[in-house]
Amino acid sequence: AFEVVQFRWFWSSTLFSSMSMGVRMLAQGWLVLEITNSPFWVGAVAGLQGVGLVAFGSFGGTIVDRFDNRKVLATVHLIGGGMTLLTGVLIIANYIELWHMLVIALIHGFLMATQLPASNSLAYQIVGPQRLLNAMATRLMAMNMSRIIGSLIAGVLITKYGVGSSYLFAASGSLVGLGFLWFVKGNFQASSQQEPFMQATHQGLKYIWGATHIRGLLFLSLFMEAFGFSHLVMMPVMARDVLAVGATGLGYLSAASGLGSTLSTLAVAGLGDFKNKGALLSGTAFCAGVSLVLFAFSPWLALAIVLIALMSSGLNACRTASGTLVQLLVPDRLRSRVTGLQNYFMGFVVFSSLLIGWFAGVTSVTIAITAVGGVGLALGIAFFVVLRRVR
């Protein structure tokens, strides 16, 4: 994919914008824990972002299919960076309250509903189908590299200067990413811009309902996203209350997660146009499930770092394979709408976030991570067994 000049600029934009999002999410969990001292509210605020993604998810892909993808993405980065900057100012001025975080999380969910299908469609338009698996993996590699760097920086900033400084850092990353996106040149206008908005949305839903293999992949994404990634919500609680390593240790854990994801996506990128993507999807999901359960019971930071790296590597390789399969199997004119609905399912992490937050409050964060993560990944793997055509 790096042979394409425009993709290099897009990759650089992804690196910094993803760093912004990763630092913001890390700081958000720590901030809510400081304000409320409650695992439930940590899950609830993260979950409300999922509510925004779910509520707007079916329309996000339709918007992308009607406008220039690069301009849509630039608009989302601009608004998101502004919201992050506003949050940082409120924290530093000591005006931040829980209801602010709830509203801001909901807005970021709306933005993600458009950002994710726009990024996927723009990658396809830049590199084409033959380089798509490599491009998807390489783009995820940029996202995970940014998590490594951003997590370590965020941990230090929170410890030394307070959580508000992390939000200012995240806002600057969003603006830098917007600057790199400016250099991506070309015509990225979608083909369905003349269709009525609701009609275009309905056509996407009708296609998915009629295509059994696509519907199966989307529901697999639902299970994987809702349960597999819900552990990230409880990372601040694990760092502070279980491992007793503070904000700096939280940065190490998040960086290890990013490192594992980077190595796995680099490996997937090296596969090129790998044919047996279905087996890759199933195997990596199983690896992630085992590692997640072991991570929940880890009593030492060093062991937890290794396990979370293994778990993240499996989850992100699985996500890469799933996203690539969906893009390759749908018609060009419906790609953004279908991938938008795939990202819509990512918003269902809201329910597992609320569940894991509540369950951690009444039992323990260890039991909550084991129950939600282990059961969710087991369901995802079991569901994939029936997708014979995709496999």
C-alpha positions as a printed Julia matrix, in Angstrom:
391×3 Matrix{Float64}:
   0.0     0.0    0.0
   2.91    2.38   0.66
   3.72    2.24  -3.05
   0.74    4.58  -3.47
   1.8     8.14  -2.61
  -1.66    9.26  -1.48
  -1.84    6.35   0.94
   1.35    7.52   2.66
  -0.28   10.87   3.47
  -3.46    9.09   4.56
  -1.43    6.74   6.78
   0.33    9.69   8.42
  -3.03   11.35   9.07
  -4.33    8.13  10.6
  -1.28    7.9   12.88
  -1.88   11.28  14.53
  -5.69   11.25  14.56
  -5.63    7.79  16.15
  -3.16    9.01  18.75
  -5.62   11.74  19.57
  -8.49    9.29  20.02
  -6.43    6.81  22.03
  -5.11    9.43  24.46
  -8.59   10.9   24.83
 -10.14    7.53  25.67
  -7.38    6.73  28.16
  -7.71   10.12  29.84
 -11.51    9.86  29.82
 -11.52    6.67  31.87
  -9.06    8.07  34.39
 -10.95   11.37  34.67
 -14.32    9.7   35.29
 -12.71    7.43  37.89
 -11.29   10.53  39.63
 -14.64   12.35  39.55
 -16.88    9.46  40.67
 -14.61    6.74  42.12
 -17.06    4.33  40.47
 -16.35    1.54  37.93
 -20.0     1.82  36.84
 -19.63    5.42  35.66
 -16.37    4.58  33.89
 -18.34    2.02  31.89
 -21.38    4.26  31.5
 -19.47    7.18  29.97
 -17.68    4.87  27.54
 -21.01    3.22  26.84
 -22.7     6.5   26.01
 -20.19    7.0   23.21
 -21.43    3.66  21.92
 -25.0     4.95  22.16
 -24.08    7.8   19.83
 -22.44    5.37  17.42
 -25.46    3.05  17.48
 -28.0     5.87  17.17
 -26.27    7.44  14.15
 -24.52    4.36  12.74
 -27.08    3.48  10.08
 -26.84    7.01   8.64
 -23.07    7.5    8.89
 -22.31    5.24   5.94
 -25.05    6.89   3.87
 -23.46   10.29   4.47
 -20.11    8.92   3.34
 -21.71    7.48   0.19
 -23.04   10.94  -0.77
 -20.01   13.2   -0.29
 -16.28   13.35  -0.9
 -14.79   10.96   1.68
 -11.71   13.09   2.32
 -13.81   16.17   3.09
 -16.14   14.19   5.35
 -13.15   12.84   7.28
 -11.58   16.3    7.57
 -14.81   17.73   8.97
 -15.05   14.98  11.57
 -11.42   15.51  12.65
 -12.0    19.25  12.99
 -15.12   18.88  15.15
 -13.6    16.09  17.25
 -10.41   18.05  17.87
 -12.46   21.06  18.93
 -14.49   18.97  21.41
 -11.3    17.49  22.88
  -9.76   20.94  23.27
 -12.91   22.2   24.99
 -12.78   19.29  27.44
  -9.16   20.03  28.3
  -9.97   23.69  28.97
 -12.9    22.74  31.23
 -10.65   20.4   33.23
  -7.85   22.92  33.66
 -10.36   25.62  34.66
 -11.81   23.13  37.19
 -15.31   23.38  35.68
 -15.59   19.8   34.46
 -18.52   17.75  35.78
 -19.84   14.28  35.1
 -22.7    15.51  32.91
 -20.18   17.28  30.68
 -18.43   13.95  30.1
 -21.73   12.25  29.28
 -22.67   14.83  26.65
 -19.17   14.94  25.13
 -19.03   11.14  24.93
 -22.35   11.08  23.07
 -21.09   13.66  20.53
 -17.9    11.68  19.93
 -20.09    8.64  19.25
 -21.97   10.56  16.55
 -18.66   11.57  14.98
 -17.31    8.0   15.02
 -20.4     6.79  13.15
 -19.22    8.83  10.17
 -15.46    8.69  10.69
 -15.1     4.91  10.55
 -16.87    4.23   7.22
 -15.22    7.32   5.7
 -11.76    6.01   6.64
 -12.48    2.52   5.3
 -13.93    3.79   2.02
 -11.12    6.28   1.49
  -8.55    3.51   1.97
 -10.31    1.38  -0.66
 -10.53    4.28  -3.1
  -6.82    5.04  -2.71
  -5.31    1.54  -3.02
  -7.93   -0.64  -4.76
  -9.01   -4.25  -4.0
  -5.68   -6.07  -4.49
  -3.86   -4.01  -1.88
  -6.82   -3.74   0.47
  -5.85   -6.35   3.11
  -2.37   -4.82   3.26
  -3.81   -1.3    3.47
  -6.31   -2.22   6.2
  -3.6    -3.92   8.26
  -1.11   -1.11   7.7
  -3.68    1.49   8.7
  -4.46   -0.45  11.87
  -0.73   -0.66  12.47
  -0.58    3.15  12.43
  -3.46    3.28  14.9
  -1.73    0.85  17.24
   1.69    2.5   16.95
   0.01    5.72  18.0
  -1.45    3.93  21.02
   2.02    2.88  22.16
   3.44    6.4   21.93
   0.3     8.18  23.07
  -0.3     5.88  26.05
   3.16    6.4   27.47
   2.91   10.15  26.98
  -0.59   10.25  28.49
   0.52    8.3   31.56
   3.36   10.72  32.21
   1.21   13.81  31.54
  -1.56   12.64  33.89
   0.95   11.84  36.64
   2.97   15.06  36.37
   0.55   17.7   35.07
  -2.96   16.35  35.52
  -5.51   14.81  33.18
  -6.29   18.13  31.47
  -2.85   18.18  29.86
  -3.61   14.84  28.19
  -6.7    16.31  26.57
  -4.68   19.25  25.2
  -2.15   16.78  23.79
  -4.97   14.76  22.21
  -6.43   17.89  20.6
  -3.06   18.77  19.04
  -2.8    15.25  17.58
  -6.18   15.64  15.92
  -5.14   18.9   14.28
  -1.85   17.42  13.01
  -3.79   14.51  11.52
  -6.08   17.0    9.79
  -3.01   18.71   8.32
  -1.69   15.48   6.77
  -5.13   14.7    5.35
  -4.95   17.99   3.43
  -2.18   16.5    1.25
  -4.31   13.53   0.14
  -5.22   14.59  -3.39
  -7.75   13.06  -5.74
 -11.45   12.75  -6.49
 -13.05   10.71  -3.72
 -16.65   11.58  -4.47
 -19.06    8.69  -3.85
 -21.29    7.29  -6.59
 -24.69    7.4   -4.86
 -24.87   11.12  -4.13
 -28.03   11.56  -6.22
 -30.09    9.0   -4.31
 -32.58   10.22  -1.69
 -31.02    9.9    1.75
 -33.55    7.52   3.34
 -33.81    5.45   0.17
 -30.03    4.99   0.11
 -30.04    3.92   3.76
 -32.9     1.47   3.13
 -31.07   -0.09   0.16
 -28.04   -0.79   2.32
 -30.16   -2.46   5.0
 -32.07   -4.49   2.41
 -28.86   -5.77   0.82
 -27.43   -6.86   4.17
 -30.61   -8.66   5.15
 -30.63  -10.6    1.88
 -26.93  -11.55   1.89
 -26.56  -14.33   4.47
 -22.75  -14.36   4.47
 -22.54  -10.58   4.93
 -25.16  -10.65   7.66
 -23.22  -13.38   9.42
 -19.97  -11.42   9.28
 -21.69   -8.34  10.66
 -23.15  -10.26  13.58
 -19.73  -11.77  14.22
 -18.39   -8.22  14.35
 -21.15   -7.41  16.83
 -20.02  -10.16  19.21
 -16.32   -9.4   18.82
 -16.62   -5.66  19.27
 -19.21   -5.67  22.03
 -17.48   -8.25  24.22
 -13.88   -8.53  23.07
 -13.0    -4.85  23.37
 -15.06   -4.11  26.48
 -12.03   -4.83  28.69
 -10.5    -1.51  27.58
 -13.19    0.32  29.57
 -11.98   -1.26  32.81
  -8.26   -0.65  32.23
  -8.1     2.35  34.62
  -9.79    0.26  37.32
  -7.38   -2.64  36.75
  -4.4    -0.29  36.95
  -5.5     1.53  40.08
  -7.43   -1.02  42.12
  -6.08   -4.46  41.09
  -2.45   -4.0   40.03
  -1.95   -0.8   42.09
   0.31    0.8   39.47
  -1.4     4.19  39.05
  -1.63    6.32  35.9
   1.93    5.46  34.82
   1.13    1.76  34.98
  -2.06    2.41  33.04
   0.09    3.96  30.33
   2.3     0.83  30.27
  -0.73   -1.46  29.94
  -2.23    0.59  27.14
   1.13    0.8   25.37
   1.51   -2.98  25.6
  -1.94   -3.36  24.08
  -0.87   -1.08  21.25
   2.4    -2.99  20.77
   0.62   -6.33  20.47
  -1.85   -4.85  18.0
   0.98   -3.3   15.97
   2.9    -6.56  15.68
  -0.2    -8.52  14.67
  -1.32   -6.02  12.05
   2.24   -5.89  10.7
   2.14   -9.68  10.37
  -1.24   -9.54   8.61
   0.03   -6.81   6.28
   2.93   -9.1    5.37
   0.49  -11.79   4.25
  -0.48   -9.69   1.23
  -3.6   -10.93  -0.6
  -3.89  -13.9    1.78
  -6.63  -16.27   0.59
  -7.7   -18.07   3.77
  -9.01  -15.01   5.59
 -11.82  -16.95   7.25
  -9.42  -19.28   9.09
  -7.34  -16.27  10.11
 -10.47  -14.69  11.6
 -11.38  -17.77  13.65
  -7.88  -18.57  14.92
  -7.08  -15.06  16.1
 -10.43  -14.77  17.9
  -9.66  -17.94  19.87
  -6.19  -16.66  20.82
  -7.69  -13.38  22.03
 -10.28  -15.12  24.19
  -7.75  -17.27  26.04
  -5.4   -14.34  26.66
  -8.22  -12.11  27.93
  -9.3   -14.59  30.6
  -5.7   -15.06  31.79
  -5.18  -11.29  31.86
  -8.15  -10.83  34.18
  -6.46  -13.01  36.83
  -2.9   -11.72  36.43
  -1.5   -10.5   39.79
   1.68   -8.9   38.38
   2.15   -5.95  36.04
   4.81   -7.68  33.92
   2.57  -10.7   33.27
  -0.43   -8.47  32.62
   1.6    -6.53  30.02
   2.47   -9.74  28.14
  -1.08  -11.09  28.24
  -2.73   -7.87  27.13
  -0.28   -7.65  24.23
  -1.22  -11.19  23.13
  -4.92  -10.5   23.56
  -4.78   -7.26  21.58
  -2.82   -8.9   18.79
  -5.56  -11.5   18.36
  -8.42   -9.02  18.51
  -6.9    -6.63  15.97
  -5.93   -9.35  13.51
  -9.5   -10.63  13.76
 -10.87   -7.11  13.18
  -8.61   -6.64  10.14
  -9.7    -9.91   8.55
 -13.38   -9.22   9.21
 -13.25   -5.68   7.83
 -11.38   -6.8    4.72
 -13.8    -9.64   4.0
 -16.81   -7.34   4.21
 -15.27   -4.74   1.89
 -14.28   -7.38  -0.69
 -17.66   -9.13  -0.7
 -20.01   -6.14  -1.15
 -20.69   -4.15  -4.36
 -18.8    -0.88  -4.8
 -21.94    1.26  -4.7
 -22.93   -0.12  -1.27
 -19.51   -0.38   0.37
 -19.73    2.64   2.66
 -23.26    1.82   3.77
 -22.36   -1.78   4.64
 -19.08   -0.91   6.38
 -20.93    1.88   8.15
 -23.32   -0.7    9.58
 -20.37   -2.9   10.52
 -18.99    0.03  12.47
 -22.52    0.57  13.79
 -22.22   -2.8   15.48
 -19.06   -1.54  17.15
 -21.32    0.83  19.04
 -22.92   -2.12  20.78
 -19.91   -2.12  23.07
 -22.18    0.31  24.93
 -24.15   -2.58  26.37
 -21.1    -4.56  27.41
 -19.53   -1.38  28.83
 -22.59   -0.77  30.99
 -22.7    -4.46  31.92
 -19.03   -4.72  32.78
 -19.18   -1.49  34.79
 -22.2    -2.69  36.77
 -20.81   -6.2   37.22
 -17.43   -4.88  38.38
 -19.22   -2.75  40.95
 -21.18   -5.65  42.48
 -18.44   -8.31  42.17
 -14.92   -7.4   41.06
 -13.26   -6.12  37.91
 -11.46   -9.46  37.54
 -14.7   -11.45  37.43
 -16.35   -8.88  35.19
 -13.59   -8.97  32.55
 -13.56  -12.77  32.6
 -17.33  -13.09  32.25
 -17.96  -10.46  29.59
 -14.82  -11.03  27.54
 -14.72  -14.81  27.73
 -18.4   -15.38  27.01
 -18.46  -12.82  24.19
 -15.48  -14.25  22.36
 -16.78  -17.81  22.78
 -20.06  -16.73  21.18
 -18.2   -15.03  18.35
 -16.13  -18.13  17.57
 -19.16  -20.43  17.8
 -21.14  -18.17  15.48
 -18.34  -18.19  12.91
 -18.5   -21.98  12.61
 -21.73  -21.69  10.62
 -20.27  -19.22   8.08
 -19.17  -21.96   5.7
 -19.24  -19.81   2.58
 -16.95  -17.19   4.09
 -14.63  -19.8    5.6
